[in-house]
Amino acid sequence: MEGKIIVITSGKGGVGKTTATSSIGAALALEGKRVAIVDMDIGLRNLDVVMGLENRIVFNIVDVVNERCKISQAAIRDRRIENLFLIPASQSDNKDVLTTAGVERTCKQLRKEFDYIIMDSPAGIEKGFENSIVGANEAIVVCTPDVSAVRDADRVIGLLYSRSLTPKLVVNRIEPQRVERGEMLSHEDVMEVLSIDLMGLVPMDEQVLISSNTGKPLVLQNDSKAGQAFKRIARRLNGEADLPIEVPAHKTSVWSKISQTFKLK
Amino acid sequence: MLKDLIRKFTGQKNTKDTAKKRLQFSLIYDKLEVNDTTLTDLQEDIVAVISKYFEIDKDALELKVKRDDDTSALVFNTPILHVKRKPA
Ligand SMILES: Nc1ncnc2c1ncn2[C@@H]1O[C@H](COP(=O)(O)OP(=O)(O)O)[C@@H](O)[C@H]1O
Ligand SMILES: [Mg+2]
């Protein structure tokens, strides 16, 4: 059976695409799938450092697309999580190093070799974005609960629709306390504005920065709320579509405790 | 909680409600700008329907999206030259 290509995109930078890509990819591998994470942010390579694999790069995705090496030569095997591979971006800044046809051909090959291929897209809606969605079977749009991220998400959702992709939404960096205080858009607000289905909700979590400092997978950090949220997203992607979506809540908030106890919400 | 009450009494809005309203408006405008045949297509359709009943000045008409504090409105303005007689 052919594998599935899932692109993680957002329009805006800094909303958590790279974090989501590495975590969802790692979580899918933990579910027993053979996973390739592909860094499509050409010229701004990041996934390698976030995943702690920066010292092992030999070839990159541009080499693969331009047939300078085989997929197996460019794919770095993660030694901590079985069946997890990273194909890094190149650091070259030439925007035309990838042709659409070349990317499409590579995508076909990747689908033969992996169960899931998770593509980290660059910010923006230019050529790099196009290249990252051209072979995708599914799309996830990441946004944070702020006006600029939501607006950019809307633009990207429109572009994905025009390519016959129906994206699902991940709201990242939710701060339950601020949502409760009415100073941060709730996930319901964001869903309503974007009229899009939800794939998951990820809270603001200090562990995200800590795990990227050390290059350790967030999903192996058992006390990480964001890590847990990404694991649930992976399960939802991997056939458990009905797994309930957990709404991030503030632990010590009396109100949320009361409302949870009495099921007010 | 207390803040909620104060807000209710003073008629203050949550800043996130303001954010949501502003987003909803700007997304409408964004879409019209991106897919800018929407308004011209709509104009053609409206003219076709109105022309069944009225003779209108097609050069003087205007179709606009207007924004008030709380609502977004589609405004179609056209001078009527004649009312057409319906065939008996
Ligand atoms: N849920 C989260 N909680 C806390 N920090 C986060 C979270 N998600 C992302 N970050 C931080 O936000 C920054 C941008 O994230 P990144 O994944 O690189 O975004 P993008 O790839 O969209 O540019 C990083 O410093 C990352 O550690
Ligand atoms: Mg990134």
Short mmCIF file of C-alpha atoms and ligand atoms in Angstrom, two decimals:
data_model
loop_
_atom_site.label_atom_id
_atom_site.label_comp_id
_atom_site.label_asym_id
_atom_site.label_seq_id
_atom_site.Cartn_x
_atom_site.Cartn_y
_atom_site.Cartn_z
CA MET A 1 0.00 0.00 0.00
CA GLU A 2 1.18 3.53 -0.75
CA GLY A 3 2.06 5.86 2.05
CA LYS A 4 0.40 9.18 2.79
CA ILE A 5 1.95 12.61 2.46
CA ILE A 6 0.79 15.12 5.07
CA VAL A 7 1.90 18.72 4.74
CA ILE A 8 2.09 20.98 7.80
CA THR A 9 1.64 24.60 6.81
CA SER A 10 0.48 27.97 8.17
CA GLY A 11 1.30 31.03 6.11
CA LYS A 12 2.78 32.83 9.08
CA GLY A 13 6.17 31.92 10.51
CA GLY A 14 6.84 31.07 14.11
CA VAL A 15 3.47 29.47 14.85
CA GLY A 16 4.77 25.94 15.41
CA LYS A 17 4.98 24.18 12.02
CA THR A 18 8.43 22.74 12.68
CA THR A 19 7.52 21.76 16.23
CA ALA A 20 4.33 20.10 14.97
CA THR A 21 6.09 18.30 12.12
CA SER A 22 8.80 16.78 14.30
CA SER A 23 6.39 15.84 17.08
CA ILE A 24 3.65 14.37 14.91
CA GLY A 25 6.25 12.49 12.85
CA ALA A 26 7.91 11.07 15.96
CA ALA A 27 4.55 10.14 17.47
CA LEU A 28 3.48 8.30 14.30
CA ALA A 29 6.74 6.32 14.41
CA LEU A 30 6.02 5.46 18.04
CA GLU A 31 2.68 4.11 16.80
CA GLY A 32 4.72 1.65 14.77
CA LYS A 33 4.63 3.36 11.38
CA ARG A 34 7.55 3.96 9.07
CA VAL A 35 7.84 7.74 8.92
CA ALA A 36 9.86 10.24 6.91
CA ILE A 37 9.97 13.83 8.06
CA VAL A 38 10.91 16.13 5.19
CA ASP A 39 12.18 19.67 5.71
CA MET A 40 10.84 21.68 2.77
CA ASP A 41 12.00 24.99 4.21
CA ILE A 42 14.82 25.24 1.68
CA GLY A 43 17.55 27.67 2.67
CA LEU A 44 16.32 27.83 6.28
CA ARG A 45 17.04 24.34 7.53
CA ASN A 46 15.67 23.80 11.06
CA LEU A 47 14.21 20.36 11.58
CA ASP A 48 17.67 18.81 11.92
CA VAL A 49 18.58 20.92 14.97
CA VAL A 50 15.14 20.65 16.51
CA MET A 51 15.40 16.86 16.20
CA GLY A 52 19.04 16.74 17.29
CA LEU A 53 20.24 15.20 14.02
CA GLU A 54 22.29 18.13 12.68
CA ASN A 55 25.61 16.31 12.95
CA ARG A 56 24.58 13.47 10.71
CA ILE A 57 23.58 15.27 7.50
CA VAL A 58 25.18 13.96 4.34
CA PHE A 59 22.67 14.59 1.58
CA ASN A 60 19.46 16.66 1.58
CA ILE A 61 16.07 16.87 -0.13
CA VAL A 62 17.46 18.99 -2.98
CA ASP A 63 19.98 16.23 -3.72
CA VAL A 64 17.14 13.70 -3.77
CA VAL A 65 14.90 15.76 -6.05
CA ASN A 66 17.77 16.46 -8.43
CA GLU A 67 18.71 12.76 -8.43
CA ARG A 68 22.15 13.25 -6.97
CA CYS A 69 21.43 10.57 -4.38
CA LYS A 70 18.87 7.97 -3.38
CA ILE A 71 16.23 8.58 -0.73
CA SER A 72 17.91 6.01 1.50
CA GLN A 73 21.17 7.98 1.35
CA ALA A 74 19.55 11.27 2.38
CA ALA A 75 17.23 9.89 5.06
CA ILE A 76 18.84 10.13 8.51
CA ARG A 77 17.66 7.40 10.84
CA ASP A 78 16.71 8.57 14.32
CA ARG A 79 18.45 6.30 16.80
CA ARG A 80 16.01 6.95 19.65
CA ILE A 81 12.78 6.20 17.83
CA GLU A 82 12.55 3.22 15.56
CA ASN A 83 11.35 3.78 11.99
CA LEU A 84 11.75 7.55 12.18
CA PHE A 85 13.76 9.26 9.43
CA LEU A 86 14.60 12.85 8.57
CA ILE A 87 15.33 14.17 5.12
CA PRO A 88 16.86 17.59 5.78
CA ALA A 89 16.56 20.76 3.71
CA SER A 90 19.54 22.26 1.92
CA GLN A 91 20.97 25.53 3.12
CA SER A 92 21.30 26.90 -0.40
CA ASP A 93 19.19 29.97 -0.95
CA ASN A 94 18.44 29.54 -4.63
CA LYS A 95 14.67 29.55 -4.93
CA ASP A 96 14.69 27.57 -8.17
CA VAL A 97 16.69 24.58 -6.98
CA LEU A 98 13.50 22.51 -6.94
CA THR A 99 11.23 21.96 -9.91
CA THR A 100 7.61 21.04 -9.38
CA ALA A 101 8.00 17.98 -11.57
CA GLY A 102 11.05 16.86 -9.60
CA VAL A 103 9.23 17.24 -6.29
CA GLU A 104 6.24 15.30 -7.61
CA ARG A 105 8.45 12.45 -8.75
CA THR A 106 10.20 12.37 -5.36
CA CYS A 107 6.84 12.35 -3.58
CA LYS A 108 5.81 9.27 -5.55
CA GLN A 109 9.00 7.47 -4.52
CA LEU A 110 8.61 8.51 -0.90
CA ARG A 111 5.10 7.06 -0.82
CA LYS A 112 6.51 3.72 -1.86
CA GLU A 113 9.09 3.67 0.92
CA PHE A 114 7.22 5.11 3.92
CA ASP A 115 3.79 4.83 5.59
CA TYR A 116 3.73 8.52 6.40
CA ILE A 117 5.68 11.41 4.95
CA ILE A 118 5.32 14.60 6.99
CA MET A 119 6.36 17.74 5.13
CA ASP A 120 7.34 20.88 6.99
CA SER A 121 6.46 23.83 4.78
CA PRO A 122 8.17 27.22 4.80
CA ALA A 123 6.33 30.36 5.86
CA GLY A 124 4.75 32.36 3.07
CA ILE A 125 2.76 31.39 -0.02
CA GLU A 126 5.48 31.45 -2.67
CA LYS A 127 7.30 28.77 -4.61
CA GLY A 128 8.57 27.00 -1.49
CA PHE A 129 5.03 26.66 -0.20
CA GLU A 130 3.83 25.37 -3.57
CA ASN A 131 6.58 22.77 -3.61
CA SER A 132 5.65 21.56 -0.16
CA ILE A 133 1.98 21.00 -1.04
CA VAL A 134 2.29 19.70 -4.59
CA GLY A 135 2.48 16.03 -3.61
CA ALA A 136 0.38 16.20 -0.46
CA ASN A 137 -2.57 13.89 0.20
CA GLU A 138 -3.59 15.70 3.38
CA ALA A 139 -2.90 19.09 4.89
CA ILE A 140 -2.73 20.41 8.41
CA VAL A 141 -2.85 24.14 9.03
CA VAL A 142 -1.23 25.31 12.25
CA CYS A 143 -2.17 28.63 13.77
CA THR A 144 -1.86 30.42 17.06
CA PRO A 145 -4.79 32.30 18.63
CA ASP A 146 -3.85 35.75 17.36
CA VAL A 147 -5.23 37.90 14.58
CA SER A 148 -2.29 37.73 12.19
CA ALA A 149 -1.84 33.95 12.44
CA VAL A 150 -5.56 33.36 11.93
CA ARG A 151 -5.73 35.68 8.96
CA ASP A 152 -2.73 34.04 7.31
CA ALA A 153 -4.23 30.63 8.03
CA ASP A 154 -7.38 31.70 6.19
CA ARG A 155 -5.36 32.66 3.14
CA VAL A 156 -3.51 29.36 3.15
CA ILE A 157 -6.73 27.39 3.64
CA GLY A 158 -8.10 29.08 0.52
CA LEU A 159 -5.01 28.09 -1.46
CA LEU A 160 -5.20 24.49 -0.22
CA TYR A 161 -8.86 24.26 -1.19
CA SER A 162 -8.00 25.46 -4.68
CA ARG A 163 -5.61 22.47 -4.88
CA SER A 164 -8.41 20.11 -3.79
CA LEU A 165 -6.94 19.65 -0.31
CA THR A 166 -9.30 19.95 2.66
CA PRO A 167 -7.07 21.01 5.52
CA LYS A 168 -7.63 20.42 9.21
CA LEU A 169 -6.67 22.85 11.93
CA VAL A 170 -4.23 22.63 14.82
CA VAL A 171 -4.37 25.55 17.24
CA ASN A 172 -1.02 25.85 18.97
CA ARG A 173 0.26 27.82 21.96
CA ILE A 174 -3.10 28.01 23.70
CA GLU A 175 -2.94 29.67 27.10
CA PRO A 176 -6.03 28.45 28.98
CA GLN A 177 -5.82 31.16 31.63
CA ARG A 178 -5.86 33.91 29.06
CA VAL A 179 -8.68 32.23 27.14
CA GLU A 180 -10.65 32.14 30.38
CA ARG A 181 -9.95 35.81 30.98
CA GLY A 182 -11.28 36.63 27.52
CA GLU A 183 -8.00 38.05 26.30
CA MET A 184 -7.15 35.21 23.93
CA LEU A 185 -9.28 33.77 21.14
CA SER A 186 -10.64 30.36 22.10
CA HIS A 187 -10.31 27.44 19.72
CA GLU A 188 -14.05 27.73 19.08
CA ASP A 189 -13.57 31.34 17.99
CA VAL A 190 -10.77 30.36 15.63
CA MET A 191 -12.75 27.44 14.17
CA GLU A 192 -15.77 29.66 13.65
CA VAL A 193 -13.78 32.39 11.92
CA LEU A 194 -11.99 29.91 9.66
CA SER A 195 -14.92 27.46 9.28
CA ILE A 196 -12.63 24.47 9.35
CA ASP A 197 -12.50 21.16 11.21
CA LEU A 198 -10.19 20.61 14.10
CA MET A 199 -7.30 18.14 14.28
CA GLY A 200 -5.99 19.09 17.69
CA LEU A 201 -5.32 21.67 20.37
CA VAL A 202 -1.84 22.23 21.75
CA PRO A 203 -1.18 24.27 24.88
CA MET A 204 1.67 26.66 25.47
CA ASP A 205 4.33 24.51 27.10
CA GLU A 206 7.80 25.36 28.43
CA GLN A 207 8.97 21.86 27.49
CA VAL A 208 8.85 22.77 23.78
CA LEU A 209 11.79 25.15 24.06
CA ILE A 210 13.64 22.84 26.45
CA SER A 211 13.33 19.85 24.16
CA SER A 212 14.50 21.89 21.16
CA ASN A 213 17.46 23.13 23.22
CA THR A 214 18.62 19.58 23.67
CA GLY A 215 17.32 18.09 20.43
CA LYS A 216 15.27 15.49 22.27
CA PRO A 217 11.87 14.50 20.90
CA LEU A 218 9.07 16.32 22.71
CA VAL A 219 6.85 13.25 22.51
CA LEU A 220 9.32 11.29 24.66
CA GLN A 221 8.91 13.89 27.43
CA ASN A 222 6.07 12.34 29.39
CA ASP A 223 5.40 15.43 31.44
CA SER A 224 5.00 17.59 28.35
CA LYS A 225 1.43 18.66 27.75
CA ALA A 226 2.24 19.77 24.22
CA GLY A 227 3.94 16.43 23.58
CA GLN A 228 0.82 14.60 24.76
CA ALA A 229 -1.35 16.77 22.54
CA PHE A 230 0.81 15.98 19.48
CA LYS A 231 0.63 12.27 20.31
CA ARG A 232 -3.14 12.46 20.26
CA ILE A 233 -3.04 14.28 16.92
CA ALA A 234 -0.88 11.46 15.53
CA ARG A 235 -3.35 8.84 16.73
CA ARG A 236 -6.17 10.79 15.13
CA LEU A 237 -4.26 10.89 11.85
CA ASN A 238 -3.46 7.22 12.14
CA GLY A 239 -6.97 5.82 11.99
CA GLU A 240 -8.36 6.88 15.37
CA ALA A 241 -10.34 9.72 13.87
CA ASP A 242 -12.86 9.68 16.72
CA LEU A 243 -10.34 10.12 19.54
CA PRO A 244 -11.81 13.05 21.51
CA ILE A 245 -10.00 16.36 21.28
CA GLU A 246 -8.79 17.52 24.69
CA VAL A 247 -9.22 21.19 25.43
CA PRO A 248 -6.20 22.56 27.28
CA ALA A 249 -7.20 23.61 30.79
CA HIS A 250 -5.41 25.42 33.53
CA LYS A 251 -4.72 23.07 36.43
CA THR A 252 -5.21 25.39 39.36
CA SER A 253 -8.15 27.22 37.90
CA VAL A 254 -10.97 26.73 40.37
CA TRP A 255 -13.56 27.52 37.78
CA SER A 256 -12.41 24.93 35.27
CA LYS A 257 -12.23 22.36 38.07
CA ILE A 258 -15.76 23.11 39.13
CA SER A 259 -17.07 23.14 35.60
CA GLN A 260 -15.28 19.89 34.83
CA THR A 261 -16.62 18.24 37.96
CA PHE A 262 -20.17 19.28 37.22
CA LYS A 263 -19.74 18.97 33.46
CA LEU A 264 -20.81 22.55 32.92
CA LYS A 265 -18.81 22.91 29.75
CA MET B 1 -14.77 35.99 37.33
CA LEU B 2 -14.71 39.35 39.08
CA LYS B 3 -13.30 40.87 35.93
CA ASP B 4 -16.18 39.35 33.97
CA LEU B 5 -18.66 41.05 36.29
CA ILE B 6 -16.90 44.40 36.10
CA ARG B 7 -16.86 44.09 32.34
CA LYS B 8 -20.56 43.32 32.26
CA PHE B 9 -21.46 46.35 34.36
CA THR B 10 -19.22 48.76 32.52
CA GLY B 11 -20.25 47.40 29.12
CA GLN B 12 -16.62 46.67 28.28
CA LYS B 13 -15.94 43.96 25.74
CA ASN B 14 -13.37 41.21 26.03
CA THR B 15 -10.43 42.04 23.81
CA LYS B 16 -10.77 38.61 22.21
CA ASP B 17 -14.30 39.52 21.06
CA THR B 18 -12.86 42.58 19.40
CA ALA B 19 -10.20 40.41 17.78
CA LYS B 20 -12.83 38.00 16.49
CA LYS B 21 -15.02 40.75 15.01
CA ARG B 22 -12.06 42.39 13.32
CA LEU B 23 -10.93 39.08 11.89
CA GLN B 24 -14.37 38.24 10.54
CA PHE B 25 -14.50 41.56 8.74
CA SER B 26 -11.03 41.45 7.31
CA LEU B 27 -11.48 37.92 6.01
CA ILE B 28 -14.51 39.03 4.00
CA TYR B 29 -12.51 41.83 2.43
CA ASP B 30 -9.48 39.61 1.89
CA LYS B 31 -11.58 37.11 -0.03
CA LEU B 32 -13.18 39.77 -2.21
CA GLU B 33 -9.78 41.17 -3.00
CA VAL B 34 -8.23 37.80 -3.77
CA ASN B 35 -11.11 36.51 -5.84
CA ASP B 36 -12.00 39.86 -7.36
CA THR B 37 -14.40 38.53 -9.97
CA THR B 38 -16.93 37.83 -7.20
CA LEU B 39 -18.18 41.40 -7.12
CA THR B 40 -18.24 41.86 -10.90
CA ASP B 41 -19.96 38.51 -11.42
CA LEU B 42 -22.51 39.42 -8.78
CA GLN B 43 -23.06 42.80 -10.39
CA GLU B 44 -23.79 41.20 -13.75
CA ASP B 45 -26.27 38.80 -12.17
CA ILE B 46 -28.04 41.55 -10.25
CA VAL B 47 -28.28 43.73 -13.37
CA ALA B 48 -29.78 40.84 -15.29
CA VAL B 49 -32.47 40.29 -12.66
CA ILE B 50 -33.32 43.97 -12.14
CA SER B 51 -33.43 44.59 -15.88
CA LYS B 52 -36.42 42.28 -16.08
CA TYR B 53 -38.42 44.83 -14.12
CA PHE B 54 -36.66 48.17 -14.51
CA GLU B 55 -34.70 49.98 -17.09
CA ILE B 56 -31.57 51.07 -15.24
CA ASP B 57 -28.57 53.23 -15.98
CA LYS B 58 -25.88 50.59 -16.18
CA ASP B 59 -23.07 53.14 -16.21
CA ALA B 60 -24.12 54.89 -13.04
CA LEU B 61 -24.68 51.88 -10.83
CA GLU B 62 -22.34 50.87 -8.07
CA LEU B 63 -21.88 47.76 -5.96
CA LYS B 64 -19.94 48.10 -2.73
CA VAL B 65 -19.22 46.30 0.47
CA LYS B 66 -19.71 48.67 3.36
CA ARG B 67 -18.55 48.26 6.87
CA ASP B 68 -20.22 49.73 9.91
CA ASP B 69 -19.31 49.17 13.51
CA ASP B 70 -20.96 45.84 13.82
CA THR B 71 -22.16 44.80 10.40
CA SER B 72 -20.92 44.22 6.92
CA ALA B 73 -23.37 45.28 4.20
CA LEU B 74 -23.61 44.82 0.48
CA VAL B 75 -24.86 48.07 -1.05
CA PHE B 76 -26.22 48.18 -4.60
CA ASN B 77 -27.07 51.61 -5.88
CA THR B 78 -28.70 52.24 -9.22
CA PRO B 79 -30.70 55.04 -10.84
CA ILE B 80 -33.99 53.76 -12.28
CA LEU B 81 -34.85 55.15 -15.69
CA HIS B 82 -38.16 53.39 -16.34
CA VAL B 83 -40.40 50.78 -14.91
CA LYS B 84 -40.90 48.16 -17.52
CA ARG B 85 -44.42 47.27 -18.47
CA LYS B 86 -45.13 43.67 -17.88
CA PRO B 87 -46.75 41.89 -20.79
CA ALA B 88 -50.36 41.17 -19.93
N1 LIG C 1 3.18 24.77 22.17
C1 LIG C 1 4.26 25.56 22.32
N2 LIG C 1 4.60 26.03 23.55
C2 LIG C 1 5.69 26.82 23.70
N3 LIG C 1 6.50 27.20 22.70
C3 LIG C 1 6.22 26.77 21.45
C4 LIG C 1 5.10 25.93 21.20
N4 LIG C 1 5.07 25.65 19.86
C5 LIG C 1 6.13 26.29 19.32
N5 LIG C 1 6.84 26.96 20.27
C6 LIG C 1 8.04 27.77 20.05
O1 LIG C 1 7.76 28.76 19.08
C7 LIG C 1 8.86 28.97 18.24
C8 LIG C 1 8.46 28.78 16.78
O2 LIG C 1 8.12 27.43 16.57
P1 LIG C 1 8.42 26.69 15.20
O3 LIG C 1 7.90 25.30 15.34
O4 LIG C 1 9.85 26.85 14.82
O5 LIG C 1 7.49 27.54 14.21
P2 LIG C 1 7.47 27.60 12.62
O6 LIG C 1 8.10 26.34 12.11
O7 LIG C 1 6.02 27.70 12.27
O8 LIG C 1 8.22 28.82 12.23
C9 LIG C 1 9.94 28.03 18.70
O9 LIG C 1 10.85 28.72 19.51
C10 LIG C 1 9.21 26.98 19.49
O10 LIG C 1 10.01 26.45 20.52
MG MG C 2 9.73 26.17 10.66
#
